[in-house]
C-alpha cells in the first residue's frame, strides 16, 4: 500500500484487543487487530505498534522483562477517539489477546526493510525521480531537528547560482560588439594615401547643385521606362549626300579635263536715239469717242 510508517511523538503502551466473533483469539501476519489507544492519546494513521515477546518460543518460560525480543509490527490504518485499528505487517510468532504493544517513535528500521523489499521486487527502479526527491526531503526533515544544516544551505546556493547562469545564457546578448584588431586602423595605415582610413576622413558627399541636377539624365518612374529596341532589328545605314565641287576662283587656272562653267551671255542694253521714240499718248475715254 501507499501508507508509509510515521513515527509517533511519544511512546505509548496499548493493549491488544481482538474480536472473537470475527477472528480467533490469536493473531498473525496480515491480520487486523484493535488497540485501546486513539486520537485523544495522540495516535495518528501511519503510526506503528510493536509487540514484544518475553517468553521462550519452545518452553514458553518467561526469560526477560525488557522490550528486547520483537514479535510483530502493526501499522495503524484507522483511528477513533479511544481506539485504533492496525494491520500486522510481519510477525515471528502468534500473539494473542491481552498482549501489550508499544508505539514506536523511530521507524527507520522499517523504512530500510521496505526499501530492501522494493529493491528485491524491482519496484525501486519504477519509481519516478520526484518520488525519490520527496523521500530524501522527508528523511532530511526527520534527521535535522533544527532545520537545514550548512551543507544543505550550500547546495541550495549552488542551485540558485546555476539557475541564474542558465537564465543569462538563454537571454540574447545586448552588449555592443567591439571591433577586432583587424578592423581597427593603425597609425601607419592612416598615413598611406588612398587607404581606407584616409578615405574615411574625407568629407561626406554633398547634395548635387541645380545645374548638375538639370544636366543629369532624367530617370523615368517605375513602370514608365522606355522599351529597348528589339534585338532582331538593325538600324538603317546612314545616307550621306556628296556636295558638288566648288567653282574655281577667277584667278585660278582651269584644270585640264574638267568642264569650266559657262559664263552667261549678257547682251548690253543700248539706250534709244533721241527723236526716234514717240511719246505714247493716252487714249480718250469712250464717251469722247462717240462725239
Backbone as JSON, one array per atom type, in Angstrom:
{
  "sequence": "XXXXXXXXXXXXXXXXXXXXXXXXXXXXXXXXXXXXXXXXXXXXXXXXXXXXXXXXXXXXXXXXXXXXXXXXXXXXXXXXXXXXXXXXXXXXXXXXXXXXXXXXXXXXXXXXXXXXXXXXXXXXXXXXXXXXXXXXXXXXXXXXXXXXXXXXXXXXXXXXXXXXXXXXXXXXXXXXXXXXXXXXXXXXXXXXXXXXXXXXXXXXXXXXXXXXXXXXXXXXXXXXXXXXXXXXXXXXXXXXXXXXXXXXXXXXXXXXXXXXXXXXXXXXXXXXXXXXXXXXXXXXXXXXXXX",
  "N": [[0.84, -1.2, 0.0], [0.24, 2.43, -0.21], [0.6, 3.6, 2.19], [2.77, 4.95, 4.51], [5.16, 4.27, 7.09], [4.92, 6.16, 10.09], [6.56, 8.03, 12.51], [5.82, 8.2, 16.02], [4.99, 10.76, 18.44], [5.3, 10.34, 21.18], [6.17, 7.47, 23.16], [3.83, 5.07, 23.68], [2.01, 2.66, 25.58], [-0.14, 0.04, 24.6], [-3.03, -2.03, 24.75], [-3.63, -5.13, 23.28], [-6.51, -5.9, 21.53], [-8.88, -8.18, 20.51], [-11.54, -9.23, 18.4], [-13.51, -11.77, 19.09], [-15.68, -12.72, 17.71], [-15.27, -12.17, 15.05], [-12.69, -13.03, 14.51], [-10.05, -15.3, 15.52], [-8.69, -16.02, 18.81], [-5.97, -15.66, 18.74], [-3.54, -13.87, 16.74], [-1.89, -13.02, 13.64], [0.48, -12.5, 10.9], [-0.55, -10.05, 8.47], [-3.1, -9.81, 9.44], [-5.83, -8.16, 11.15], [-5.85, -6.09, 14.01], [-7.05, -4.67, 17.11], [-6.53, -1.84, 19.21], [-6.35, -0.24, 22.43], [-5.92, 2.52, 22.27], [-6.32, 5.84, 21.03], [-7.17, 8.73, 19.0], [-7.34, 10.73, 20.88], [-5.25, 10.08, 22.53], [-3.08, 10.74, 21.05], [-2.55, 9.18, 18.84], [-1.96, 8.54, 15.4], [-2.86, 7.98, 11.96], [-0.77, 5.74, 10.37], [1.1, 5.45, 12.33], [3.09, 3.06, 14.16], [2.68, 0.13, 15.97], [4.49, -1.95, 18.1], [4.85, -5.3, 19.01], [6.17, -7.08, 21.66], [8.0, -10.03, 22.7], [8.25, -12.0, 25.56], [8.83, -14.55, 26.32], [10.2, -17.84, 26.12], [10.32, -19.34, 22.95], [9.97, -22.09, 22.7], [9.76, -23.52, 25.18], [8.08, -21.79, 26.44], [8.66, -20.32, 28.68], [9.09, -17.54, 30.77], [11.62, -15.31, 30.0], [12.66, -12.74, 30.04], [12.09, -9.33, 31.08], [12.31, -6.99, 29.71], [11.91, -4.86, 26.8], [12.91, -6.5, 24.35], [12.89, -8.8, 22.65], [11.51, -8.93, 19.52], [8.33, -9.45, 18.3], [6.1, -8.8, 16.56], [4.95, -6.3, 14.19], [2.63, -3.71, 13.74], [0.75, -1.56, 11.7], [-1.09, 1.44, 11.95], [-4.21, 1.86, 10.54], [-6.65, 3.0, 10.81], [-8.23, 5.27, 13.01], [-9.95, 6.14, 15.95], [-11.54, 8.12, 18.52], [-10.86, 6.81, 20.95], [-9.95, 4.29, 20.28], [-8.02, 2.28, 17.98], [-7.35, 0.82, 14.79], [-5.24, -1.61, 13.42], [-3.01, -3.09, 11.0], [-1.23, -6.1, 10.79], [2.06, -6.1, 9.91], [4.32, -7.82, 9.8], [5.14, -10.86, 11.5], [6.78, -12.89, 13.88], [5.83, -14.93, 15.44], [2.79, -16.23, 16.81], [0.58, -13.98, 18.45], [-1.51, -13.06, 21.11], [-4.75, -12.1, 22.4], [-4.71, -9.57, 24.82], [-2.01, -9.16, 24.98], [0.68, -6.75, 25.19], [1.46, -3.78, 23.36], [3.8, -1.44, 22.01], [4.01, 1.95, 21.1], [5.91, 3.16, 18.41], [8.58, 5.48, 18.23], [10.61, 5.75, 16.46], [11.03, 4.8, 13.24], [12.9, 4.01, 11.43], [14.15, 1.55, 10.91], [12.08, 0.07, 9.81], [11.66, 1.48, 7.45], [14.07, 1.03, 6.09], [13.86, -1.71, 5.75], [11.61, -1.82, 4.11], [12.55, -0.52, 1.79], [14.5, -2.35, 1.03], [12.89, -4.55, 0.35], [11.47, -3.47, -1.8], [13.56, -3.08, -3.6], [14.29, -5.71, -4.08], [12.06, -6.69, -5.44], [12.13, -5.08, -7.66], [10.73, -2.71, -7.66], [11.78, -0.3, -6.92], [13.15, 0.69, -9.09], [11.16, 1.5, -10.8], [10.16, 3.74, -9.72], [9.54, 7.23, -9.83], [11.75, 10.08, -10.38], [10.79, 12.23, -8.9], [9.46, 11.08, -6.73], [11.6, 9.94, -5.37], [13.03, 12.22, -4.66], [11.23, 13.42, -2.91], [11.23, 11.55, -0.86], [13.84, 11.84, 0.03], [13.72, 14.44, 1.01], [11.9, 14.1, 3.07], [13.36, 12.42, 4.73], [15.4, 14.16, 5.36], [14.06, 16.11, 6.84], [13.38, 14.63, 9.08], [15.81, 13.82, 10.12], [17.21, 16.19, 10.61], [16.63, 18.04, 13.2], [16.62, 20.74, 13.72], [16.16, 22.2, 11.44], [17.57, 23.15, 8.22], [20.95, 22.22, 7.55], [24.41, 23.38, 7.31], [25.49, 22.2, 5.06], [23.27, 21.65, 3.44], [22.35, 24.26, 3.0], [24.49, 25.3, 1.5], [24.27, 23.74, -0.81], [21.8, 24.61, -1.75], [22.39, 27.28, -2.37], [24.23, 26.89, -4.45], [22.53, 25.74, -6.35], [20.81, 27.92, -6.84], [22.61, 29.77, -7.98], [23.28, 28.36, -10.27], [20.81, 28.32, -11.61], [20.51, 31.07, -12.14], [22.71, 31.57, -13.86], [21.96, 29.96, -15.98], [19.67, 31.27, -16.89], [20.8, 33.67, -17.79], [22.32, 32.77, -19.94], [20.35, 31.9, -21.67], [18.98, 34.26, -22.41], [19.11, 36.73, -25.05], [22.12, 38.41, -25.98], [22.76, 41.82, -25.41], [24.9, 43.48, -25.57], [27.14, 45.93, -26.99], [29.0, 45.25, -29.97], [32.48, 44.81, -30.1], [34.97, 46.14, -32.15], [37.37, 44.18, -33.93], [40.98, 43.72, -33.89], [41.84, 43.66, -36.49], [39.98, 45.2, -37.85], [40.44, 47.72, -36.79], [42.04, 50.67, -37.68], [45.53, 51.28, -38.0], [48.17, 53.65, -37.09], [50.09, 53.83, -39.12], [48.7, 52.86, -41.3], [46.83, 54.88, -41.62], [48.38, 56.96, -42.55], [49.03, 56.31, -45.16], [48.39, 57.23, -48.52], [45.24, 57.07, -50.11], [44.33, 54.93, -48.66], [41.95, 52.92, -46.75], [41.47, 54.15, -44.31], [42.28, 56.75, -44.86], [40.41, 57.49, -46.77], [38.2, 57.37, -45.19], [38.34, 59.65, -43.68], [37.59, 61.66, -45.37], [35.47, 64.37, -46.5], [31.93, 64.13, -46.16], [29.78, 63.19, -48.92], [28.3, 65.86, -50.83], [25.09, 67.38, -51.56], [23.88, 67.37, -54.95], [24.19, 70.21, -57.16], [21.91, 72.67, -58.68], [22.44, 72.95, -61.43], [23.82, 70.57, -61.94], [21.79, 68.81, -61.41], [19.96, 69.4, -63.48], [21.5, 68.76, -65.71], [21.86, 66.07, -65.41], [20.81, 62.83, -66.54], [17.36, 62.19, -67.17], [15.42, 60.21, -65.12], [13.09, 57.8, -65.63], [9.99, 57.15, -63.96], [9.14, 54.16, -62.09], [7.8, 51.61, -64.14], [7.36, 53.26, -66.33], [9.46, 53.1, -68.07], [11.5, 53.49, -71.03], [11.02, 51.26, -73.63], [13.44, 48.93, -74.8], [14.88, 48.63, -78.1], [13.95, 45.96, -80.34], [16.03, 43.06, -80.58], [16.39, 41.84, -83.06], [16.08, 43.71, -85.02], [17.89, 45.83, -87.12], [19.62, 48.92, -87.23], [19.04, 51.33, -89.86], [21.38, 52.01, -92.48], [23.29, 54.99, -92.52], [22.71, 57.63, -94.84], [24.56, 59.66, -96.91], [24.91, 62.75, -98.61], [26.73, 63.77, -101.37], [28.48, 66.73, -101.7], [28.42, 69.2, -104.37], [31.32, 70.04, -106.36], [33.18, 72.95, -105.6], [33.15, 75.99, -107.58], [36.02, 77.02, -109.54], [38.23, 79.63, -108.62], [38.49, 83.06, -109.93], [41.03, 83.85, -110.65], [42.21, 81.41, -110.72], [43.66, 78.91, -112.64], [42.07, 76.85, -115.02], [41.61, 73.46, -114.64], [42.88, 71.0, -116.74], [40.77, 68.84, -118.57], [38.57, 69.12, -117.02], [35.33, 70.49, -116.89], [34.62, 73.8, -117.43], [32.59, 76.21, -115.92], [30.03, 77.73, -117.84], [29.99, 81.09, -118.89], [27.42, 83.45, -118.46], [25.61, 84.73, -121.29], [25.3, 87.9, -121.65], [23.53, 90.43, -123.07], [24.26, 93.72, -124.0], [22.44, 96.56, -123.05], [21.25, 99.03, -125.13], [20.77, 102.46, -125.15], [17.88, 104.2, -126.53], [17.78, 106.21, -129.55], [17.73, 109.78, -129.71], [14.71, 111.41, -130.52], [13.71, 109.38, -131.98], [11.94, 107.99, -130.63], [8.61, 107.98, -130.01], [6.37, 109.72, -127.97], [3.98, 108.09, -126.06], [0.58, 108.6, -126.22], [-2.2, 109.03, -124.09], [-5.21, 107.19, -124.51], [-8.42, 108.52, -125.47], [-11.39, 108.7, -123.44], [-14.36, 106.58, -123.73], [-16.78, 107.93, -124.07], [-16.03, 110.29, -125.25], [-15.1, 109.45, -127.63], [-17.43, 108.77, -128.93], [-18.66, 111.16, -129.58]],
  "CA": [[0.0, 0.0, 0.0], [0.96, 3.7, -0.21], [0.7, 4.09, 3.57], [4.15, 4.88, 4.98], [5.29, 4.33, 8.56], [5.06, 7.5, 10.64], [6.97, 7.94, 13.92], [4.94, 8.84, 17.0], [5.63, 11.79, 19.26], [5.66, 9.73, 22.46], [5.99, 6.01, 23.21], [2.67, 4.71, 24.49], [1.66, 1.25, 25.65], [-1.54, -0.24, 24.25], [-3.46, -3.41, 24.97], [-4.16, -5.75, 22.07], [-7.89, -6.32, 21.69], [-9.38, -8.9, 19.34], [-12.97, -9.56, 18.39], [-13.62, -13.22, 18.92], [-16.76, -13.05, 16.78], [-14.77, -12.04, 13.68], [-11.4, -13.69, 14.36], [-9.68, -16.16, 16.64], [-8.04, -15.34, 19.94], [-4.61, -15.33, 18.33], [-3.4, -13.09, 15.51], [-0.62, -13.26, 12.95], [0.8, -11.54, 9.83], [-1.58, -9.6, 7.53], [-4.4, -9.78, 10.08], [-6.16, -6.88, 11.77], [-6.01, -6.09, 15.47], [-7.54, -3.42, 17.69], [-5.77, -1.4, 20.38], [-7.14, 0.69, 23.25], [-5.38, 3.89, 22.18], [-6.93, 6.52, 19.89], [-6.74, 10.08, 18.63], [-7.17, 11.51, 22.11], [-3.95, 9.75, 23.11], [-2.03, 11.17, 20.12], [-2.33, 8.18, 17.78], [-2.26, 9.0, 14.04], [-2.8, 6.96, 10.92], [0.61, 5.56, 9.94], [1.91, 5.04, 13.49], [3.38, 1.62, 14.21], [2.73, -0.53, 17.28], [5.38, -3.13, 18.11], [4.53, -6.3, 20.04], [7.38, -7.78, 22.09], [7.82, -11.38, 23.27], [9.06, -12.15, 26.77], [8.88, -15.96, 26.68], [10.95, -18.73, 25.24], [9.35, -19.84, 21.96], [9.79, -23.55, 22.78], [9.27, -23.91, 26.52], [7.15, -20.76, 26.86], [9.07, -19.86, 30.01], [9.46, -16.13, 30.7], [13.07, -15.18, 30.09], [13.05, -11.34, 30.19], [11.04, -8.33, 31.32], [12.6, -5.8, 28.9], [11.44, -4.9, 25.41], [14.1, -6.92, 23.63], [12.54, -9.73, 21.58], [10.44, -8.38, 18.67], [7.44, -10.49, 17.79], [5.28, -8.35, 15.43], [4.75, -4.86, 13.98], [1.31, -3.43, 13.16], [0.6, -0.15, 11.31], [-2.45, 1.95, 12.18], [-4.9, 2.22, 9.3], [-7.85, 3.76, 11.17], [-8.18, 5.68, 14.42], [-11.09, 6.87, 16.51], [-11.16, 8.91, 19.7], [-10.26, 6.0, 22.02], [-9.45, 3.02, 19.77], [-7.38, 2.32, 16.67], [-7.26, -0.45, 14.08], [-3.93, -1.75, 12.78], [-2.76, -4.3, 10.23], [0.06, -6.7, 11.15], [2.97, -6.11, 8.77], [5.05, -9.1, 9.86], [5.12, -11.45, 12.85], [7.6, -14.09, 14.01], [5.05, -15.96, 16.11], [1.45, -15.79, 17.16], [0.37, -13.22, 19.69], [-2.91, -13.26, 21.47], [-5.47, -11.01, 23.05], [-4.18, -9.25, 26.14], [-0.6, -8.78, 24.91], [0.93, -5.31, 25.15], [2.21, -3.24, 22.22], [4.4, -0.14, 22.3], [4.02, 2.86, 19.95], [7.31, 3.45, 18.05], [8.98, 6.86, 17.9], [11.64, 5.66, 15.43], [10.62, 3.77, 12.27], [13.93, 3.94, 10.4], [14.4, 0.15, 10.54], [11.01, -0.35, 8.92], [11.88, 2.11, 6.14], [15.15, 0.3, 5.42], [13.32, -3.01, 5.36], [10.72, -1.62, 2.98], [13.37, -0.23, 0.62], [15.11, -3.6, 0.59], [11.88, -5.35, -0.33], [11.2, -2.85, -3.1], [14.7, -3.34, -4.47], [14.24, -7.12, -4.47], [10.98, -6.88, -6.41], [12.3, -4.17, -8.79], [9.82, -1.57, -7.6], [12.54, 0.94, -6.74], [13.54, 1.21, -10.4], [9.99, 2.1, -11.45], [9.77, 4.99, -9.05], [9.94, 8.44, -10.54], [12.71, 10.91, -9.63], [10.1, 13.1, -7.94], [9.21, 10.32, -5.51], [12.86, 9.79, -4.64], [13.37, 13.51, -4.05], [10.35, 13.63, -1.75], [11.71, 10.69, 0.23], [15.05, 12.45, 0.59], [13.32, 15.6, 1.81], [11.3, 13.6, 4.32], [14.44, 11.94, 5.58], [16.13, 15.33, 5.83], [13.27, 16.74, 7.9], [13.4, 13.81, 10.29], [17.16, 13.75, 10.7], [17.64, 17.51, 11.08], [15.58, 18.55, 14.07], [16.68, 22.2, 13.82], [16.12, 22.79, 10.12], [18.64, 22.81, 7.3], [22.31, 22.4, 8.01], [25.28, 24.17, 6.44], [25.66, 21.5, 3.79], [22.07, 21.86, 2.63], [22.33, 25.67, 2.58], [25.47, 25.46, 0.42], [23.71, 23.14, -2.01], [20.73, 25.48, -2.26], [23.04, 28.44, -3.0], [24.77, 26.46, -5.74], [21.41, 25.59, -7.28], [20.34, 29.25, -7.23], [23.58, 30.33, -8.92], [23.17, 27.64, -11.54], [19.6, 28.79, -12.28], [20.75, 32.42, -12.66], [23.6, 31.48, -15.02], [21.2, 29.38, -17.08], [18.8, 32.32, -17.43], [21.62, 34.62, -18.53], [22.71, 32.16, -21.2], [19.19, 31.77, -22.55], [18.58, 35.57, -22.91], [20.04, 37.23, -26.06], [23.07, 39.41, -25.51], [22.51, 43.16, -25.95], [26.1, 44.29, -25.44], [27.65, 46.33, -28.31], [30.13, 44.48, -30.46], [33.76, 45.52, -30.08], [35.7, 45.79, -33.38], [38.6, 43.42, -33.74], [42.22, 44.44, -34.2], [41.97, 43.79, -37.94], [39.13, 46.29, -38.31], [40.9, 48.99, -36.24], [43.19, 51.13, -38.48], [46.73, 51.7, -37.28], [48.67, 54.97, -37.49], [50.77, 53.73, -40.41], [47.7, 52.72, -42.36], [46.18, 56.17, -41.83], [49.28, 57.86, -43.27], [49.14, 55.92, -46.56], [47.36, 57.86, -49.35], [44.33, 56.13, -50.77], [43.94, 53.83, -47.79], [40.57, 53.01, -46.26], [41.42, 55.13, -43.23], [42.36, 58.08, -45.45], [39.13, 57.78, -47.4], [37.2, 57.54, -44.15], [38.4, 61.01, -43.13], [37.14, 62.64, -46.34], [34.19, 64.99, -46.18], [30.8, 63.37, -46.71], [29.32, 63.74, -50.21], [27.31, 66.93, -50.75], [23.97, 67.26, -52.48], [24.2, 67.98, -56.26], [23.65, 71.55, -57.39], [20.8, 72.73, -59.62], [22.95, 72.68, -62.78], [24.1, 69.14, -62.05], [20.51, 68.09, -61.46], [19.39, 69.58, -64.82], [22.33, 68.06, -66.7], [21.81, 64.62, -65.22], [19.73, 62.22, -67.34], [16.08, 62.03, -66.48], [15.09, 58.81, -64.8], [11.65, 57.59, -65.68], [9.47, 56.43, -62.78], [8.93, 52.73, -62.33], [6.67, 51.29, -65.0], [7.34, 54.19, -67.47], [10.75, 53.06, -68.73], [11.46, 53.38, -72.49], [11.4, 49.89, -74.0], [14.62, 48.79, -75.66], [14.52, 48.13, -79.44], [14.16, 44.51, -80.48], [17.41, 42.69, -80.94], [16.5, 41.36, -84.45], [16.05, 44.85, -85.93], [19.16, 46.54, -87.26], [19.4, 50.31, -87.69], [19.31, 51.58, -91.28], [22.67, 52.73, -92.66], [23.18, 56.44, -92.75], [22.93, 58.07, -96.22], [25.21, 60.98, -96.99], [24.88, 63.39, -99.94], [28.01, 64.4, -101.73], [28.32, 68.13, -102.11], [29.09, 69.47, -105.67], [32.61, 70.74, -106.2], [33.08, 74.41, -105.67], [33.75, 76.51, -108.83], [37.37, 77.59, -109.32], [38.28, 81.09, -108.48], [38.72, 83.76, -111.19], [42.44, 83.86, -110.97], [42.72, 80.04, -110.68], [43.57, 78.34, -113.99], [41.2, 75.68, -115.13], [42.31, 72.15, -114.68], [42.53, 70.33, -117.99], [39.89, 67.68, -118.42], [37.39, 69.49, -116.26], [34.46, 71.44, -117.58], [34.53, 75.08, -116.73], [31.22, 76.73, -116.03], [29.86, 78.72, -118.89], [29.63, 82.43, -118.46], [26.15, 83.85, -119.09], [25.72, 85.68, -122.38], [24.51, 89.06, -121.29], [23.56, 91.43, -124.14], [24.22, 95.07, -123.44], [21.23, 97.33, -123.36], [21.64, 100.33, -125.7], [19.7, 103.45, -124.99], [17.32, 104.64, -127.82], [18.28, 107.5, -130.04], [16.85, 110.92, -129.43], [13.76, 111.72, -131.58], [13.16, 108.18, -132.61], [10.91, 107.42, -129.75], [7.45, 108.84, -129.89], [5.72, 109.55, -126.66], [2.67, 107.43, -126.11], [-0.45, 109.47, -125.69], [-3.3, 108.25, -123.53], [-6.41, 107.1, -125.34], [-9.52, 109.25, -124.85], [-12.46, 107.84, -122.93], [-15.34, 106.11, -124.71], [-17.8, 108.95, -124.32], [-15.44, 111.32, -126.11], [-15.01, 108.88, -128.97], [-18.75, 108.77, -129.55], [-18.93, 112.52, -130.07]],
  "C": [[0.87, 1.25, 0.0], [1.12, 4.27, 1.18], [2.13, 3.87, 4.07], [4.2, 4.95, 6.49], [5.58, 5.75, 9.02], [5.45, 7.39, 12.11], [6.01, 8.71, 14.83], [5.71, 9.85, 17.82], [6.1, 11.21, 20.6], [5.4, 8.22, 22.38], [4.87, 5.67, 24.19], [2.48, 3.19, 24.47], [0.17, 1.09, 25.36], [-1.81, -1.72, 24.44], [-4.09, -3.95, 23.69], [-5.55, -6.29, 22.38], [-8.32, -7.0, 20.4], [-10.85, -9.21, 19.51], [-13.12, -11.05, 18.09], [-14.75, -13.62, 17.98], [-16.27, -13.01, 15.33], [-13.45, -12.77, 13.47], [-11.15, -14.57, 15.58], [-9.02, -15.33, 17.74], [-6.65, -14.88, 19.57], [-4.64, -14.55, 17.02], [-2.02, -13.33, 14.93], [-0.47, -12.23, 11.82], [-0.39, -11.33, 8.9], [-2.99, -9.71, 8.12], [-4.6, -8.43, 10.79], [-6.37, -7.08, 13.27], [-6.54, -4.73, 15.9], [-6.74, -3.13, 18.95], [-6.57, -0.33, 21.12], [-6.5, 2.07, 23.33], [-5.95, 4.53, 20.91], [-6.37, 7.92, 19.67], [-6.54, 10.94, 19.88], [-5.83, 11.23, 22.78], [-2.79, 10.17, 22.2], [-1.72, 10.18, 19.03], [-2.78, 8.76, 16.44], [-2.2, 7.82, 13.09], [-1.37, 6.91, 10.37], [1.54, 5.22, 11.09], [2.02, 3.51, 13.54], [3.42, 1.18, 15.68], [3.6, -1.79, 17.16], [5.02, -4.02, 19.3], [5.81, -7.07, 20.38], [7.0, -9.16, 22.68], [8.78, -11.52, 24.45], [9.28, -13.62, 27.16], [9.73, -16.73, 25.67], [9.97, -19.35, 24.24], [9.09, -21.34, 22.05], [9.15, -23.93, 24.11], [8.21, -22.97, 27.05], [7.38, -20.35, 28.3], [9.52, -18.42, 29.86], [10.95, -15.99, 30.92], [13.49, -13.73, 30.27], [11.82, -10.48, 30.45], [11.22, -7.07, 30.46], [12.07, -6.01, 27.47], [12.64, -5.21, 24.51], [13.75, -7.8, 22.43], [11.33, -9.19, 20.82], [9.61, -9.55, 18.12], [6.69, -10.02, 16.54], [5.24, -6.83, 15.41], [3.41, -4.68, 13.27], [1.18, -1.94, 12.91], [-0.86, 0.25, 11.41], [-3.05, 2.37, 10.86], [-6.18, 3.0, 9.57], [-7.8, 4.07, 12.66], [-9.44, 6.43, 14.77], [-10.62, 7.61, 17.76], [-10.43, 8.07, 20.73], [-9.7, 4.67, 21.53], [-8.83, 3.24, 18.38], [-7.32, 0.91, 16.11], [-5.95, -0.48, 13.32], [-3.85, -3.08, 12.05], [-1.36, -4.8, 10.55], [0.92, -6.77, 9.9], [3.75, -7.42, 8.71], [5.05, -9.56, 11.31], [5.98, -12.71, 12.84], [6.81, -15.24, 14.64], [3.65, -15.4, 16.39], [1.46, -14.93, 18.42], [-1.14, -13.18, 19.91], [-3.49, -12.01, 22.12], [-4.95, -10.82, 24.47], [-2.7, -8.94, 26.13], [-0.49, -7.25, 24.81], [1.76, -4.95, 23.91], [2.67, -1.83, 22.57], [4.43, 0.68, 21.01], [5.45, 3.31, 19.67], [7.48, 4.93, 17.74], [10.07, 6.9, 16.84], [11.27, 4.5, 14.51], [11.66, 3.61, 11.16], [14.21, 2.5, 9.97], [13.31, -0.39, 9.62], [11.18, 0.25, 7.51], [13.0, 1.4, 5.39], [14.66, -1.06, 4.94], [12.41, -2.88, 4.13], [11.5, -1.31, 1.7], [14.04, -1.49, 0.11], [14.13, -4.49, -0.13], [11.55, -4.77, -1.7], [12.32, -3.09, -4.08], [14.69, -4.79, -4.95], [13.18, -7.37, -5.53], [11.09, -5.94, -7.61], [11.39, -2.98, -8.77], [10.56, -0.25, -7.46], [12.95, 1.55, -8.07], [12.38, 1.89, -11.11], [9.55, 3.4, -10.8], [10.31, 6.18, -9.83], [10.96, 9.23, -9.72], [12.03, 11.81, -8.61], [9.82, 12.37, -6.63], [10.48, 10.16, -4.68], [13.26, 11.1, -3.96], [12.5, 13.79, -2.83], [10.79, 12.77, -0.57], [12.96, 11.27, 0.87], [14.71, 13.66, 1.45], [12.69, 15.16, 3.13], [12.37, 13.11, 5.28], [15.24, 13.1, 6.15], [15.38, 16.02, 6.97], [13.32, 15.94, 9.2], [14.76, 13.81, 10.96], [17.61, 15.09, 11.26], [16.51, 18.11, 11.91], [15.54, 20.06, 14.12], [16.69, 22.86, 12.45], [17.3, 22.37, 9.27], [20.0, 23.08, 7.93], [23.12, 23.23, 7.03], [25.44, 23.51, 5.08], [24.46, 21.73, 2.87], [21.98, 23.3, 2.15], [23.31, 25.92, 1.44], [24.94, 24.87, -0.88], [22.61, 24.01, -2.61], [21.32, 26.72, -2.93], [23.62, 28.07, -4.36], [23.66, 26.28, -6.77], [20.88, 26.94, -7.74], [21.3, 29.9, -8.22], [23.49, 29.65, -10.28], [21.94, 28.08, -12.32], [19.82, 30.18, -12.88], [21.65, 32.38, -13.89], [22.88, 30.88, -16.21], [20.28, 30.4, -17.71], [19.59, 33.34, -18.24], [22.04, 34.06, -19.87], [21.55, 32.07, -22.17], [18.75, 33.11, -23.12], [19.58, 36.05, -23.94], [20.9, 38.36, -25.53], [22.79, 40.74, -26.18], [23.73, 44.05, -25.85], [26.6, 44.68, -26.83], [28.87, 45.51, -28.67], [31.38, 45.35, -30.49], [34.51, 45.16, -31.35], [37.0, 45.09, -33.05], [39.8, 44.27, -34.14], [42.39, 44.64, -35.7], [41.13, 44.93, -38.48], [39.6, 47.66, -37.82], [42.11, 49.48, -37.05], [44.33, 51.58, -37.57], [47.18, 53.07, -37.78], [49.35, 54.91, -38.85], [49.78, 53.61, -41.55], [47.0, 54.05, -42.64], [47.05, 57.13, -42.63], [49.33, 57.55, -44.75], [48.05, 56.6, -47.37], [46.5, 56.79, -50.03], [43.9, 54.98, -49.91], [42.51, 54.03, -47.34], [40.44, 54.04, -45.15], [41.47, 56.55, -43.76], [41.05, 58.46, -46.1], [38.04, 58.01, -46.36], [37.19, 58.93, -43.57], [37.91, 62.07, -44.11], [35.76, 63.16, -45.95], [33.05, 64.17, -46.78], [30.33, 63.99, -48.02], [28.21, 64.77, -50.01], [26.21, 66.69, -51.78], [24.33, 67.92, -53.81], [23.53, 69.35, -56.4], [22.52, 71.49, -58.42], [21.26, 72.42, -61.04], [23.23, 71.19, -62.96], [22.81, 68.34, -62.14], [19.88, 68.2, -62.84], [20.17, 68.82, -65.87], [22.23, 66.55, -66.57], [20.66, 64.04, -66.02], [18.48, 62.01, -66.49], [15.78, 60.55, -66.3], [13.58, 58.69, -64.78], [11.18, 56.87, -64.42], [9.26, 54.96, -63.1], [7.67, 52.47, -63.14], [6.58, 52.16, -66.23], [8.66, 54.17, -68.23], [10.55, 52.91, -70.24], [11.87, 51.98, -72.9], [12.6, 49.89, -74.94], [14.2, 48.25, -77.02], [14.75, 46.64, -79.53], [15.55, 44.2, -80.98], [17.53, 42.3, -82.4], [16.45, 42.51, -85.45], [17.38, 45.56, -85.93], [18.88, 47.96, -87.72], [19.79, 50.48, -89.15], [20.62, 52.34, -91.43], [22.42, 54.2, -92.99], [23.52, 56.77, -94.21], [23.47, 59.5, -96.21], [25.15, 61.49, -98.43], [26.2, 64.08, -100.19], [27.75, 65.82, -102.23], [29.01, 68.34, -103.46], [30.38, 70.24, -105.45], [32.42, 72.24, -106.36], [33.71, 74.89, -106.96], [35.12, 77.12, -108.55], [37.31, 79.11, -109.26], [38.63, 81.71, -109.82], [40.17, 83.71, -111.59], [43.05, 82.49, -110.98], [42.61, 79.47, -112.07], [42.72, 77.11, -113.97], [42.03, 74.44, -115.26], [41.91, 71.49, -115.95], [41.71, 69.09, -117.71], [38.65, 68.0, -117.64], [36.61, 70.54, -117.04], [34.37, 72.69, -116.76], [33.12, 75.59, -116.88], [31.14, 77.84, -117.06], [29.45, 80.05, -118.3], [28.33, 82.83, -119.15], [26.38, 84.93, -120.15], [24.78, 86.83, -122.1], [24.67, 90.08, -122.41], [23.48, 92.81, -123.52], [22.97, 95.81, -123.9], [21.68, 98.69, -123.84], [20.49, 101.29, -125.53], [19.16, 103.88, -126.35], [17.84, 106.02, -128.19], [17.24, 108.59, -129.76], [15.97, 111.19, -130.64], [13.19, 110.5, -132.24], [12.07, 107.54, -131.79], [9.8, 108.43, -129.63], [6.82, 108.59, -128.54], [4.34, 108.94, -126.85], [1.66, 108.3, -125.42], [-1.54, 108.58, -125.11], [-4.52, 108.29, -124.42], [-7.53, 107.83, -124.65], [-10.55, 108.27, -124.33], [-13.5, 107.54, -123.98], [-16.39, 107.16, -125.01], [-17.3, 110.05, -125.22], [-15.38, 110.79, -127.5], [-16.37, 108.93, -129.68], [-19.16, 110.14, -130.06], [-18.15, 112.8, -131.35]]
}
